[in-house]
Coordinates of C-alpha atoms (C1' of nucleotides) in Angstrom, one line a residue:
Chain A
M1 CA 51.3 190.1 131.9
H2 CA 47.8 191.9 130.7
N3 CA 50.3 194.1 129.9
V4 CA 51.9 191.7 127.8
N5 CA 49.0 191.7 125.9
M6 CA 48.3 194.4 125.4
K7 CA 51.0 195.6 123.8
A8 CA 51.4 192.8 121.2
E9 CA 47.3 193.1 120.6
Q10 CA 48.6 196.3 119.1
L11 CA 52.1 196.0 117.7
H12 CA 49.6 192.9 115.9
Q13 CA 46.8 196.1 114.6
L14 CA 49.4 198.8 113.5
I15 CA 51.2 195.8 111.9
W16 CA 48.2 195.4 109.5
M17 CA 47.3 198.4 109.3
S18 CA 49.9 198.3 106.3
R19 CA 48.0 197.6 103.6
P20 CA 45.7 200.1 104.0
L21 CA 48.6 202.6 104.2
M22 CA 50.1 201.3 101.3
Q23 CA 46.9 201.7 99.4
A24 CA 46.0 205.2 101.1
A25 CA 49.6 206.5 99.8
E26 CA 49.2 205.4 96.2
G27 CA 46.0 206.5 95.4
C28 CA 47.3 209.5 97.4
V29 CA 50.2 209.4 94.3
E30 CA 47.9 208.4 92.0
N31 CA 44.9 211.5 92.5
G32 CA 48.3 213.7 91.7
L33 CA 48.7 211.9 88.4
T34 CA 45.7 212.8 86.9
G35 CA 46.9 215.3 84.3
T36 CA 50.3 214.7 84.4
N37 CA 50.5 211.6 81.0
L38 CA 52.2 210.0 83.6
T39 CA 51.4 206.4 85.8
V40 CA 53.0 205.6 88.6
R41 CA 55.4 203.5 86.7
M42 CA 56.4 206.2 85.4
R43 CA 56.4 207.8 88.1
A44 CA 58.9 205.4 89.6
V45 CA 61.3 205.8 87.3
L46 CA 61.5 209.3 87.6
E47 CA 61.9 209.8 90.7
I48 CA 64.8 207.6 90.9
L49 CA 66.6 209.5 88.4
H50 CA 65.5 213.3 89.5
K51 CA 66.7 211.4 93.0
Y52 CA 70.6 209.3 92.5
G53 CA 70.5 210.7 88.8
E54 CA 71.3 210.1 85.5
Q55 CA 71.6 205.4 85.5
T56 CA 71.8 202.3 83.4
V57 CA 67.9 200.7 83.3
P58 CA 69.8 197.7 85.4
E59 CA 71.0 200.4 88.0
L60 CA 68.0 201.5 88.3
A61 CA 66.2 197.8 89.2
A62 CA 68.7 197.4 91.8
R63 CA 68.0 200.6 93.4
L64 CA 64.1 200.3 93.1
D65 CA 64.9 196.0 94.0
I66 CA 62.5 194.9 90.9
Q67 CA 64.0 192.6 88.3
R68 CA 65.5 194.3 85.3
Q69 CA 63.0 193.1 83.0
Y70 CA 60.7 194.6 83.8
V71 CA 62.6 198.0 85.0
Q72 CA 62.7 197.7 81.1
I73 CA 59.8 197.5 79.9
M74 CA 58.9 200.9 82.4
C75 CA 61.9 202.3 81.5
N76 CA 60.8 201.8 77.1
E77 CA 57.2 202.7 78.3
T78 CA 58.5 206.3 79.8
L79 CA 60.8 206.6 76.5
T80 CA 58.2 207.0 74.1
S81 CA 56.2 209.6 76.4
G82 CA 59.3 211.8 76.6
F83 CA 60.2 212.7 79.9
I84 CA 63.2 211.0 79.8
E85 CA 66.0 210.5 76.9
Q86 CA 69.0 207.5 76.8
R87 CA 72.6 209.4 76.0
P88 CA 75.6 207.4 75.1
N89 CA 76.9 205.5 77.9
P90 CA 80.7 205.5 78.1
R91 CA 81.6 201.9 79.9
H92 CA 78.7 199.3 78.5
K93 CA 78.2 200.3 75.0
R94 CA 74.8 198.4 75.0
S95 CA 73.1 199.7 78.2
P96 CA 72.7 203.7 77.7
I97 CA 72.2 206.0 80.6
L98 CA 68.4 207.7 81.2
T99 CA 68.3 210.7 81.5
L100 CA 65.9 213.5 82.3
T101 CA 64.7 215.6 80.1
N102 CA 64.0 218.9 80.2
Q103 CA 60.6 218.1 80.7
G104 CA 60.5 215.4 82.3
S105 CA 63.1 217.0 85.5
A106 CA 60.2 220.0 85.6
L107 CA 56.9 217.6 86.0
I108 CA 59.3 215.3 88.5
E109 CA 59.9 218.6 90.8
D110 CA 56.5 219.4 90.4
I111 CA 55.2 216.3 91.4
L112 CA 56.4 216.0 94.3
S113 CA 57.4 219.5 95.9
K114 CA 53.2 218.8 95.6
E115 CA 53.1 215.4 97.6
M116 CA 55.8 217.4 99.9
Q117 CA 53.1 219.7 101.2
I118 CA 50.6 217.2 101.7
M119 CA 53.1 215.8 103.9
Q120 CA 53.3 219.0 105.8
E121 CA 50.1 219.4 105.5
M122 CA 49.8 215.7 107.4
S123 CA 52.8 216.4 109.4
E124 CA 50.4 219.1 111.1
D125 CA 48.7 217.3 113.1
L126 CA 50.9 215.5 115.2
S127 CA 54.0 216.9 116.8
T128 CA 57.8 216.2 115.9
E129 CA 58.5 213.2 118.7
D130 CA 55.7 211.0 117.9
I131 CA 56.3 211.0 114.5
A132 CA 60.0 210.0 115.4
T133 CA 58.6 207.0 117.6
A134 CA 56.2 206.1 114.4
L135 CA 58.9 205.4 112.1
K136 CA 61.6 204.0 114.9
V137 CA 58.7 201.6 116.4
I138 CA 58.3 200.6 112.3
L139 CA 61.9 200.3 111.5
S140 CA 62.0 197.7 114.2
V141 CA 59.4 195.5 113.6
V142 CA 60.2 195.2 109.4
D143 CA 63.2 194.5 111.1
G144 CA 62.0 191.6 113.8
L145 CA 59.4 190.4 110.5
Q146 CA 62.1 189.6 108.8
K147 CA 64.9 188.2 111.1
R148 CA 62.7 186.1 112.3
T149 CA 61.5 185.2 107.9
G150 CA 62.7 182.2 105.4
E151 CA 65.1 185.4 104.8
R152 CA 64.2 187.2 100.7
K153 CA 65.6 185.4 98.9
Chain B
M1 CA 60.5 226.0 109.4
H2 CA 63.0 223.5 108.7
N3 CA 61.4 222.2 111.3
V4 CA 58.0 221.7 109.8
N5 CA 61.2 219.6 106.8
M6 CA 61.9 217.5 109.3
K7 CA 58.4 216.4 109.7
A8 CA 57.0 216.1 106.4
E9 CA 60.3 214.3 105.9
Q10 CA 60.4 212.1 108.3
L11 CA 56.8 211.2 107.7
H12 CA 57.7 210.7 104.0
Q13 CA 59.9 207.9 105.2
L14 CA 57.4 206.6 107.3
I15 CA 54.9 206.0 104.9
W16 CA 56.8 204.9 102.3
M17 CA 58.0 202.2 104.9
S18 CA 54.5 201.1 104.1
R19 CA 55.5 198.3 101.4
P20 CA 58.1 196.4 103.4
L21 CA 56.1 197.0 106.2
M22 CA 53.7 194.6 104.1
Q23 CA 55.5 192.6 102.9
A24 CA 57.8 191.5 105.2
A25 CA 54.4 190.8 107.4
E26 CA 53.0 188.9 104.7
G27 CA 56.2 186.9 104.8
C28 CA 55.9 186.4 108.6
V29 CA 52.5 184.5 107.2
E30 CA 53.8 182.4 104.9
N31 CA 56.6 181.2 106.5
G32 CA 54.0 180.4 109.0
L33 CA 51.5 178.3 107.0
T34 CA 54.5 176.4 105.7
G35 CA 53.1 172.3 106.5
T36 CA 49.7 173.1 106.6
N37 CA 47.9 172.7 103.8
L38 CA 46.7 176.0 103.9
T39 CA 46.9 179.1 101.0
V40 CA 47.3 182.4 102.2
R41 CA 44.0 183.4 101.6
M42 CA 42.5 180.4 103.5
R43 CA 44.3 181.7 105.9
A44 CA 42.5 184.0 106.1
V45 CA 38.6 183.1 105.3
L46 CA 39.4 181.5 108.6
E47 CA 40.6 184.3 110.6
I48 CA 37.7 185.8 109.5
L49 CA 35.2 182.4 110.2
H50 CA 36.9 182.5 113.5
K51 CA 37.2 186.6 114.8
Y52 CA 33.8 187.4 114.0
G53 CA 31.5 184.3 113.5
E54 CA 29.7 182.0 111.0
Q55 CA 28.7 184.1 108.4
T56 CA 27.5 184.0 104.1
V57 CA 29.8 184.7 101.2
P58 CA 29.2 187.7 100.3
E59 CA 29.3 188.9 104.3
L60 CA 33.1 188.3 104.4
A61 CA 33.5 190.4 101.0
A62 CA 32.3 193.0 103.1
R63 CA 34.4 192.7 105.3
L64 CA 37.9 191.5 103.4
D65 CA 37.2 195.0 101.1
I66 CA 37.6 192.9 98.7
Q67 CA 34.1 191.8 95.4
R68 CA 32.6 189.1 95.9
Q69 CA 33.2 186.7 92.9
Y70 CA 36.5 186.2 94.4
V71 CA 35.9 185.5 98.0
Q72 CA 34.1 182.4 96.1
I73 CA 36.8 181.2 94.4
M74 CA 38.3 181.5 97.9
C75 CA 35.7 180.5 100.0
N76 CA 35.3 177.2 97.3
E77 CA 38.7 176.6 98.3
T78 CA 38.5 176.4 101.3
L79 CA 35.8 174.1 101.5
T80 CA 37.3 171.5 100.0
S81 CA 40.7 171.8 102.2
G82 CA 38.2 170.7 105.3
F83 CA 38.9 173.8 106.8
I84 CA 35.5 174.6 106.8
E85 CA 31.7 174.6 106.3
Q86 CA 28.7 175.1 105.0
R87 CA 25.2 175.4 107.4
P88 CA 21.7 176.2 105.8
N89 CA 20.4 179.2 106.1
P90 CA 18.0 180.4 106.8
R91 CA 17.6 183.6 106.1
H92 CA 18.7 182.6 102.0
K93 CA 18.2 179.3 100.5
R94 CA 20.5 180.3 97.4
S95 CA 24.1 181.7 100.3
P96 CA 24.7 178.8 102.8
I97 CA 26.3 179.8 106.0
L98 CA 29.6 179.3 106.1
T99 CA 31.0 178.0 109.9
L100 CA 34.8 177.0 110.8
T101 CA 34.9 172.1 111.2
N102 CA 36.8 171.8 114.2
Q103 CA 39.9 171.1 112.2
G104 CA 40.0 174.1 111.1
S105 CA 39.2 176.3 114.2
A106 CA 42.2 174.1 116.0
L107 CA 44.5 174.9 112.7
I108 CA 43.2 178.9 112.7
E109 CA 44.1 179.1 116.9
D110 CA 47.2 177.7 116.6
I111 CA 48.0 179.8 114.1
L112 CA 46.8 182.3 115.7
S113 CA 48.2 181.9 118.4
K114 CA 51.9 181.5 117.3
E115 CA 51.7 184.6 115.0
M116 CA 50.4 186.8 118.2
Q117 CA 53.9 185.2 119.5
I118 CA 56.0 186.4 117.8
M119 CA 53.9 190.1 118.1
Q120 CA 54.4 189.3 121.7
E121 CA 59.4 189.2 120.8
M122 CA 59.1 192.2 118.7
S123 CA 56.6 194.3 121.2
E124 CA 59.6 193.0 123.8
D125 CA 61.5 195.4 122.5
L126 CA 59.5 198.7 122.4
S127 CA 57.3 200.2 125.1
T128 CA 54.3 200.0 125.9
E129 CA 54.0 204.0 124.8
D130 CA 55.6 203.9 121.9
I131 CA 53.6 201.2 119.4
A132 CA 49.9 202.9 121.7
T133 CA 51.9 206.8 119.8
A134 CA 53.1 205.1 116.1
L135 CA 49.5 203.1 115.8
K136 CA 48.2 206.8 116.7
V137 CA 50.5 208.2 114.1
I138 CA 49.6 205.6 111.2
L139 CA 45.5 205.7 112.0
S140 CA 46.3 209.8 111.6
V141 CA 47.7 209.0 108.1
V142 CA 45.7 207.3 106.7
D143 CA 43.0 209.3 107.7
G144 CA 44.8 212.2 106.4
L145 CA 45.8 210.1 103.1
Q146 CA 41.7 209.5 102.5
K147 CA 42.0 212.7 102.5
R148 CA 43.4 214.4 100.7
T149 CA 41.8 211.7 97.2
G150 CA 39.5 210.5 95.1
E151 CA 37.6 208.8 97.9
R152 CA 37.1 205.5 98.4
K153 CA 34.0 204.5 97.1
Chain C
dT1 C1' 2.7 190.5 92.1
dC2 C1' 6.4 192.7 90.8
dA3 C1' 10.1 195.0 89.9
dT4 C1' 14.3 195.2 92.3
dA5 C1' 18.2 193.5 94.5
dT6 C1' 20.8 189.2 95.7
dT7 C1' 23.5 185.4 94.8
dG8 C1' 26.9 181.4 92.8
dA9 C1' 28.2 179.9 89.2
dC10 C1' 31.6 181.4 85.1
dA11 C1' 34.3 184.6 81.6
dT12 C1' 37.2 187.8 81.5
dT13 C1' 40.0 191.3 81.6
dA14 C1' 44.2 193.9 84.7
dT15 C1' 47.4 195.2 87.3
dG16 C1' 52.9 194.3 88.7
dC17 C1' 55.4 191.0 89.1
dA18 C1' 59.0 186.5 88.6
dT19 C1' 61.2 183.6 85.3
dG20 C1' 62.9 181.8 81.2
dT21 C1' 65.9 182.2 77.1
dC22 C1' 68.4 184.3 73.3
dA23 C1' 72.0 187.4 70.8
dT24 C1' 74.6 190.9 71.7
dT25 C1' 78.3 193.0 73.8
dT26 C1' 81.6 194.0 78.0
dT27 C1' 84.0 192.6 80.8
dG28 C1' 88.2 189.7 83.5
dA29 C1' 91.8 186.5 84.4
dC30 C1' 94.8 184.3 81.8
Chain D
dG1 C1' 95.7 189.0 72.9
dT2 C1' 92.1 185.1 73.7
dC3 C1' 88.0 183.0 76.6
dA4 C1' 85.4 181.3 79.1
dA5 C1' 82.0 183.9 82.1
dA6 C1' 78.8 187.6 83.3
dA7 C1' 75.8 192.3 81.7
dT8 C1' 72.4 193.6 79.1
dG9 C1' 68.5 195.1 75.9
dA10 C1' 64.2 192.2 73.9
dC11 C1' 61.0 188.5 73.6
dA12 C1' 58.0 185.1 75.6
dT13 C1' 55.0 182.8 79.7
dG14 C1' 53.7 182.8 83.5
dC15 C1' 51.4 183.4 88.4
dA16 C1' 49.1 185.4 91.6
dT17 C1' 45.7 188.7 93.8
dA18 C1' 42.0 190.6 92.2
dA19 C1' 38.4 194.5 89.4
dT20 C1' 34.4 193.4 86.0
dG21 C1' 30.4 191.0 83.3
dT22 C1' 27.3 188.7 82.8
dC23 C1' 23.7 184.9 84.2
dA24 C1' 20.1 181.7 86.1
dA25 C1' 18.1 181.5 90.6
dT26 C1' 15.8 183.0 94.4
dA27 C1' 14.5 186.6 97.3
dT28 C1' 12.4 190.8 98.8
dG29 C1' 10.0 194.4 100.0
dA30 C1' 6.7 197.7 97.9

DNA sequence: TCATATTGACATTATGCATGTCATTTTGAC
DNA sequence: GTCAAAATGACATGCATAATGTCAATATGA
Protein backbone atom coordinates (compact mmCIF):
# COMPACT_ATOMS: atom_id res chain seq x y z
CA MET A 1 0.00 0.00 0.00
CA HIS A 2 2.63 2.43 1.07
CA ASN A 3 4.81 0.74 -1.48
CA VAL A 4 2.34 1.62 -4.20
CA ASN A 5 2.66 5.31 -3.44
CA MET A 6 6.43 5.09 -3.32
CA LYS A 7 6.50 3.63 -6.78
CA ALA A 8 4.08 6.20 -8.13
CA GLU A 9 6.07 9.05 -6.65
CA GLN A 10 9.35 7.82 -7.98
CA LEU A 11 7.78 7.39 -11.37
CA HIS A 12 6.45 10.92 -11.16
CA GLN A 13 9.86 12.22 -10.34
CA LEU A 14 11.39 10.23 -13.16
CA ILE A 15 8.91 11.54 -15.69
CA TRP A 16 9.46 15.15 -14.76
CA MET A 17 13.19 14.80 -15.12
CA SER A 18 12.50 14.54 -18.83
CA ARG A 19 12.60 18.29 -19.27
CA PRO A 20 15.93 18.88 -17.53
CA LEU A 21 17.25 15.83 -19.33
CA MET A 22 16.24 17.17 -22.70
CA GLN A 23 17.59 20.59 -21.96
CA ALA A 24 20.87 19.15 -20.77
CA ALA A 25 21.14 16.96 -23.85
CA GLU A 26 20.36 19.79 -26.21
CA GLY A 27 22.73 22.08 -24.40
CA CYS A 28 25.46 19.51 -24.77
CA VAL A 29 24.82 19.08 -28.48
CA GLU A 30 24.79 22.81 -28.98
CA ASN A 31 28.02 23.04 -27.10
CA GLY A 32 29.64 20.55 -29.44
CA LEU A 33 28.57 22.65 -32.41
CA THR A 34 30.52 25.77 -31.54
CA GLY A 35 32.98 26.62 -34.26
CA THR A 36 31.31 24.46 -36.90
CA ASN A 37 28.93 27.00 -38.51
CA LEU A 38 26.20 24.47 -37.89
CA THR A 39 22.93 25.14 -36.10
CA VAL A 40 21.11 22.46 -34.15
CA ARG A 41 18.53 22.16 -36.92
CA MET A 42 21.18 21.81 -39.60
CA ARG A 43 22.86 19.15 -37.49
CA ALA A 44 19.58 17.27 -37.35
CA VAL A 45 19.35 17.27 -41.15
CA LEU A 46 22.91 16.01 -41.49
CA GLU A 47 22.33 13.33 -38.88
CA ILE A 48 19.32 11.89 -40.67
CA LEU A 49 21.03 11.95 -44.04
CA HIS A 50 24.03 10.25 -42.51
CA LYS A 51 21.98 7.64 -40.72
CA TYR A 52 19.40 6.83 -43.36
CA GLY A 53 21.07 7.98 -46.55
CA GLU A 54 20.09 10.53 -49.14
CA GLN A 55 16.42 11.41 -49.38
CA THR A 56 13.93 14.13 -50.20
CA VAL A 57 12.54 16.82 -47.95
CA PRO A 58 9.20 15.09 -47.38
CA GLU A 59 10.98 11.89 -46.42
CA LEU A 60 13.13 13.79 -43.96
CA ALA A 61 10.04 15.43 -42.52
CA ALA A 62 8.40 12.08 -41.91
CA ARG A 63 11.55 10.81 -40.25
CA LEU A 64 11.80 13.85 -38.00
CA ASP A 65 8.08 13.93 -37.35
CA ILE A 66 8.00 17.64 -38.13
CA GLN A 67 5.88 19.43 -40.69
CA ARG A 68 7.22 19.31 -44.18
CA GLN A 69 7.14 23.10 -44.56
CA TYR A 70 9.48 23.61 -41.66
CA VAL A 71 11.87 20.89 -42.69
CA GLN A 72 12.01 22.60 -46.08
CA ILE A 73 13.35 25.70 -44.37
CA MET A 74 15.89 23.70 -42.38
CA CYS A 75 17.11 22.00 -45.54
CA ASN A 76 17.34 25.23 -47.48
CA GLU A 77 19.56 26.65 -44.77
CA THR A 78 21.71 23.57 -44.83
CA LEU A 79 21.95 23.77 -48.63
CA THR A 80 23.11 27.37 -48.41
CA SER A 81 25.83 26.36 -46.01
CA GLY A 82 27.18 23.79 -48.42
CA PHE A 83 26.95 20.74 -46.19
CA ILE A 84 24.36 19.11 -48.38
CA GLU A 85 23.52 19.36 -52.07
CA GLN A 86 20.71 18.50 -54.44
CA ARG A 87 20.75 15.62 -56.87
CA PRO A 88 18.16 15.16 -59.58
CA ASN A 89 15.40 12.81 -58.50
CA PRO A 90 14.47 10.33 -61.20
CA ARG A 91 11.20 9.70 -59.41
CA HIS A 92 10.14 13.30 -59.02
CA LYS A 93 11.37 16.28 -60.99
CA ARG A 94 10.28 18.90 -58.50
CA SER A 95 11.64 17.15 -55.46
CA PRO A 96 15.41 16.73 -55.63
CA ILE A 97 17.24 14.20 -53.51
CA LEU A 98 19.34 15.73 -50.76
CA THR A 99 22.73 14.26 -50.17
CA LEU A 100 25.68 15.06 -47.95
CA THR A 101 28.63 16.81 -49.55
CA ASN A 102 32.08 15.52 -48.65
CA GLN A 103 32.42 18.43 -46.33
CA GLY A 104 29.07 17.75 -44.69
CA SER A 105 29.79 14.06 -44.41
CA ALA A 106 33.11 14.62 -42.70
CA LEU A 107 31.60 17.18 -40.38
CA ILE A 108 28.67 15.11 -39.18
CA GLU A 109 30.88 12.07 -38.66
CA ASP A 110 33.21 14.12 -36.54
CA ILE A 111 30.35 15.55 -34.51
CA LEU A 112 28.68 12.21 -33.97
CA SER A 113 31.89 10.56 -32.92
CA LYS A 114 32.57 13.26 -30.38
CA GLU A 115 29.05 12.91 -29.07
CA MET A 116 29.47 9.16 -28.82
CA GLN A 117 32.63 9.67 -26.85
CA ILE A 118 30.67 11.63 -24.30
CA MET A 119 28.20 8.77 -24.14
CA GLN A 120 31.05 6.37 -23.45
CA GLU A 121 32.49 8.53 -20.74
CA MET A 122 29.14 8.82 -19.04
CA SER A 123 28.37 5.15 -19.34
CA GLU A 124 31.49 4.33 -17.35
CA ASP A 125 29.66 5.37 -14.21
CA LEU A 126 26.82 2.96 -14.89
CA SER A 127 26.40 -0.77 -15.27
CA THR A 128 25.18 -2.35 -18.47
CA GLU A 129 22.17 -3.75 -16.67
CA ASP A 130 21.17 -0.46 -15.11
CA ILE A 131 21.28 1.31 -18.44
CA ALA A 132 19.20 -1.42 -20.04
CA THR A 133 16.70 -1.30 -17.20
CA ALA A 134 16.40 2.48 -17.40
CA LEU A 135 15.79 2.35 -21.11
CA LYS A 136 13.15 -0.33 -20.65
CA VAL A 137 11.36 1.69 -17.99
CA ILE A 138 11.38 4.84 -20.09
CA LEU A 139 10.01 3.06 -23.12
CA SER A 140 7.28 1.56 -21.00
CA VAL A 141 6.39 4.92 -19.49
CA VAL A 142 6.24 6.70 -22.84
CA ASP A 143 3.99 3.98 -24.10
CA GLY A 144 1.77 4.15 -21.05
CA LEU A 145 1.45 7.91 -21.19
CA GLN A 146 0.62 7.93 -24.86
CA LYS A 147 -2.03 5.30 -24.38
CA ARG A 148 -3.64 7.40 -21.66
CA THR A 149 -3.85 10.50 -23.81
CA GLY A 150 -5.99 11.70 -26.68
CA GLU A 151 -3.74 9.76 -29.04
CA ARG A 152 -1.58 12.14 -31.05
CA LYS A 153 -2.82 12.84 -34.59
CA MET B 1 35.39 -3.11 -26.04
CA HIS B 2 32.25 -4.07 -27.90
CA ASN B 3 30.50 -3.84 -24.57
CA VAL B 4 31.58 -0.25 -24.25
CA ASN B 5 29.87 0.69 -27.48
CA MET B 6 26.73 -1.18 -26.50
CA LYS B 7 26.48 0.81 -23.32
CA ALA B 8 27.13 4.08 -25.08
CA GLU B 9 24.53 3.36 -27.70
CA GLN B 10 21.87 2.39 -25.21
CA LEU B 11 22.62 5.50 -23.24
CA HIS B 12 22.29 7.53 -26.41
CA GLN B 13 18.95 5.98 -27.12
CA LEU B 14 17.81 6.60 -23.56
CA ILE B 15 18.81 10.25 -23.68
CA TRP B 16 16.95 10.93 -26.88
CA MET B 17 13.78 9.38 -25.55
CA SER B 18 13.63 12.44 -23.34
CA ARG B 19 11.80 14.44 -25.98
CA PRO B 20 9.04 11.91 -26.66
CA LEU B 21 8.81 11.35 -22.93
CA MET B 22 8.33 15.03 -22.26
CA GLN B 23 5.82 15.40 -25.03
CA ALA B 24 3.86 12.40 -23.81
CA ALA B 25 3.89 13.70 -20.24
CA GLU B 26 2.80 17.17 -21.24
CA GLY B 27 0.11 15.78 -23.50
CA CYS B 28 -1.19 13.71 -20.65
CA VAL B 29 -1.27 16.69 -18.28
CA GLU B 30 -3.01 18.81 -20.88
CA ASN B 31 -5.49 16.04 -21.38
CA GLY B 32 -6.32 16.02 -17.69
CA LEU B 33 -6.97 19.76 -17.81
CA THR B 34 -9.89 19.67 -20.21
CA GLY B 35 -12.98 21.08 -18.64
CA THR B 36 -11.14 22.86 -15.84
CA ASN B 37 -10.61 26.31 -17.38
CA LEU B 38 -6.97 25.87 -16.50
CA THR B 39 -4.07 26.24 -18.89
CA VAL B 40 -0.86 24.31 -18.47
CA ARG B 41 0.89 27.43 -17.23
CA MET B 42 -1.79 28.16 -14.70
CA ARG B 43 -1.61 24.59 -13.51
CA ALA B 44 2.13 25.02 -12.99
CA VAL B 45 1.53 28.04 -10.78
CA LEU B 46 -1.06 26.19 -8.72
CA GLU B 47 1.19 23.18 -8.38
CA ILE B 48 4.08 25.17 -6.96
CA LEU B 49 1.86 27.07 -4.57
CA HIS B 50 0.35 23.79 -3.44
CA LYS B 51 3.68 22.08 -3.04
CA TYR B 52 5.75 24.86 -1.48
CA GLY B 53 3.08 27.12 -0.03
CA GLU B 54 2.24 30.76 -0.66
CA GLN B 55 4.98 32.92 -2.11
CA THR B 56 5.73 35.92 -4.31
CA VAL B 57 6.19 36.02 -8.07
CA PRO B 58 9.99 36.22 -7.93
CA GLU B 59 10.09 33.22 -5.63
CA LEU B 60 7.89 31.27 -8.02
CA ALA B 61 10.11 32.26 -10.90
CA ALA B 62 13.17 30.93 -9.13
CA ARG B 63 11.38 27.70 -8.37
CA LEU B 64 10.23 27.27 -11.97
CA ASP B 65 13.57 28.41 -13.36
CA ILE B 66 11.80 30.79 -15.71
CA GLN B 67 12.29 34.52 -16.08
CA ARG B 68 10.43 36.57 -13.54
CA GLN B 69 8.69 38.66 -16.20
CA TYR B 70 7.07 35.65 -17.76
CA VAL B 71 6.01 34.15 -14.48
CA GLN B 72 4.37 37.49 -13.70
CA ILE B 73 2.18 37.05 -16.74
CA MET B 74 1.32 33.48 -15.80
CA CYS B 75 0.37 34.59 -12.31
CA ASN B 76 -1.71 37.51 -13.52
CA GLU B 77 -3.70 35.11 -15.67
CA THR B 78 -4.19 32.79 -12.75
CA LEU B 79 -5.27 35.70 -10.56
CA THR B 80 -7.86 36.72 -13.13
CA SER B 81 -9.25 33.23 -13.16
CA GLY B 82 -9.76 33.29 -9.40
CA PHE B 83 -7.69 30.25 -8.51
CA ILE B 84 -5.18 32.32 -6.57
CA GLU B 85 -5.36 35.64 -4.77
CA GLN B 86 -3.03 38.28 -3.41
CA ARG B 87 -2.26 38.81 0.24
CA PRO B 88 -0.37 41.81 1.57
CA ASN B 89 3.31 41.06 2.01
CA PRO B 90 4.67 42.43 5.29
CA ARG B 91 8.18 42.14 3.89
CA HIS B 92 7.53 43.98 0.65
CA LYS B 93 4.71 46.37 -0.11
CA ARG B 94 4.97 46.09 -3.88
CA SER B 95 5.23 42.34 -4.00
CA PRO B 96 2.11 40.66 -2.65
CA ILE B 97 2.13 37.06 -1.54
CA LEU B 98 0.20 34.75 -3.83
CA THR B 99 -1.95 32.12 -2.22
CA LEU B 100 -4.40 29.52 -3.42
CA THR B 101 -8.10 30.29 -3.06
CA ASN B 102 -10.31 27.51 -1.77
CA GLN B 103 -11.42 26.92 -5.31
CA GLY B 104 -7.85 26.79 -6.59
CA SER B 105 -6.77 24.56 -3.78
CA ALA B 106 -9.55 22.06 -4.40
CA LEU B 107 -8.89 22.12 -8.12
CA ILE B 108 -5.16 21.48 -7.97
CA GLU B 109 -5.62 18.73 -5.42
CA ASP B 110 -8.10 17.03 -7.66
CA ILE B 111 -5.84 17.34 -10.66
CA LEU B 112 -2.77 16.11 -8.84
CA SER B 113 -4.61 13.14 -7.40
CA LYS B 114 -5.86 12.14 -10.82
CA GLU B 115 -2.35 12.47 -12.18
CA MET B 116 -1.01 10.38 -9.32
CA GLN B 117 -3.53 7.71 -10.11
CA ILE B 118 -2.13 7.49 -13.61
CA MET B 119 1.31 7.12 -12.06
CA GLN B 120 0.06 4.26 -9.93
CA GLU B 121 -1.55 2.50 -12.85
CA MET B 122 1.63 2.78 -14.87
CA SER B 123 3.85 1.68 -12.02
CA GLU B 124 1.96 -1.59 -11.83
CA ASP B 125 3.82 -2.76 -14.91
CA LEU B 126 7.17 -2.10 -13.31
CA SER B 127 9.08 -3.31 -10.29
CA THR B 128 10.10 -1.01 -7.47
CA GLU B 129 13.75 -1.75 -8.13
CA ASP B 130 13.52 -1.01 -11.83
CA ILE B 131 11.89 2.33 -11.22
CA ALA B 132 14.50 3.24 -8.66
CA THR B 133 17.28 2.18 -11.01
CA ALA B 134 15.84 4.18 -13.88
CA LEU B 135 15.57 7.27 -11.74
CA LYS B 136 19.13 6.85 -10.56
CA VAL B 137 20.42 6.49 -14.12
CA ILE B 138 18.54 9.54 -15.31
CA LEU B 139 19.79 11.69 -12.49
CA SER B 140 23.30 10.55 -13.20
CA VAL B 141 22.97 11.30 -16.90
CA VAL B 142 21.53 14.76 -16.36
CA ASP B 143 24.38 15.48 -14.01
CA GLY B 144 26.96 14.17 -16.45
CA LEU B 145 25.56 16.12 -19.36
CA GLN B 146 25.40 19.35 -17.41
CA LYS B 147 28.96 18.93 -16.27
CA ARG B 148 30.07 18.51 -19.85
CA THR B 149 28.38 21.70 -21.03
CA GLY B 150 28.93 25.40 -20.69
CA GLU B 151 27.41 25.15 -17.22
CA ARG B 152 23.98 26.75 -17.10
CA LYS B 153 24.39 29.80 -14.85
C1' DT C 1 20.94 59.01 3.81
C1' DC C 2 21.78 57.38 -0.37
C1' DA C 3 23.49 54.08 -3.69
C1' DT C 4 21.85 49.67 -5.09
C1' DA C 5 18.62 46.02 -5.60
C1' DT C 6 13.94 44.36 -6.11
C1' DT C 7 9.55 44.31 -8.14
C1' DG C 8 5.53 44.96 -11.33
C1' DA C 9 4.40 46.49 -15.71
C1' DC C 10 5.05 46.92 -20.35
C1' DA C 11 7.39 46.40 -24.96
C1' DT C 12 10.17 43.93 -28.13
C1' DT C 13 12.40 39.94 -29.95
C1' DA C 14 13.53 34.97 -30.63
C1' DT C 15 12.77 30.10 -31.25
C1' DG C 16 10.41 26.26 -32.91
C1' DC C 17 7.23 24.82 -34.70
C1' DA C 18 1.81 24.36 -36.86
C1' DT C 19 -1.36 25.77 -40.32
C1' DG C 20 -3.04 27.65 -44.68
C1' DT C 21 -2.61 28.65 -49.47
C1' DC C 22 -0.99 28.56 -54.15
C1' DA C 23 1.01 27.09 -58.45
C1' DT C 24 3.36 23.43 -60.35
C1' DT C 25 4.20 18.89 -61.09
C1' DT C 26 3.38 13.98 -60.52
C1' DT C 27 0.64 9.90 -60.04
C1' DG C 28 -2.86 6.65 -60.46
C1' DA C 29 -7.38 5.03 -61.84
C1' DC C 30 -9.91 4.59 -65.60
C1' DG D 1 -4.12 8.98 -72.86
C1' DT D 2 -7.00 11.70 -69.80
C1' DC D 3 -8.06 13.76 -65.80
C1' DA D 4 -8.93 14.10 -60.94
C1' DA D 5 -6.31 13.66 -56.83
C1' DA D 6 -1.98 13.85 -54.41
C1' DA D 7 2.68 15.56 -53.67
C1' DT D 8 5.92 19.24 -53.59
C1' DG D 9 8.29 23.81 -53.02
C1' DA D 10 7.49 28.40 -51.85
C1' DC D 11 5.54 31.75 -49.20
C1' DA D 12 2.57 33.84 -45.56
C1' DT D 13 0.62 33.82 -41.08
C1' DG D 14 -0.20 32.35 -36.42
C1' DC D 15 1.01 30.75 -31.90
C1' DA D 16 3.08 29.06 -27.53
C1' DT D 17 6.89 29.64 -24.69
C1' DA D 18 9.78 31.96 -23.39
C1' DA D 19 14.30 35.62 -23.21
C1' DT D 20 15.61 40.35 -22.99
C1' DG D 21 15.27 45.30 -22.19
C1' DT D 22 13.41 49.21 -19.94
C1' DC D 23 11.07 52.11 -16.62
C1' DA D 24 9.19 53.84 -12.41
C1' DA D 25 8.15 52.79 -7.81
C1' DT D 26 9.75 50.95 -3.81
C1' DA D 27 12.89 48.47 -0.54
C1' DT D 28 17.26 47.45 1.48
C1' DG D 29 21.51 47.82 3.48
C1' DA D 30 25.92 50.10 4.31
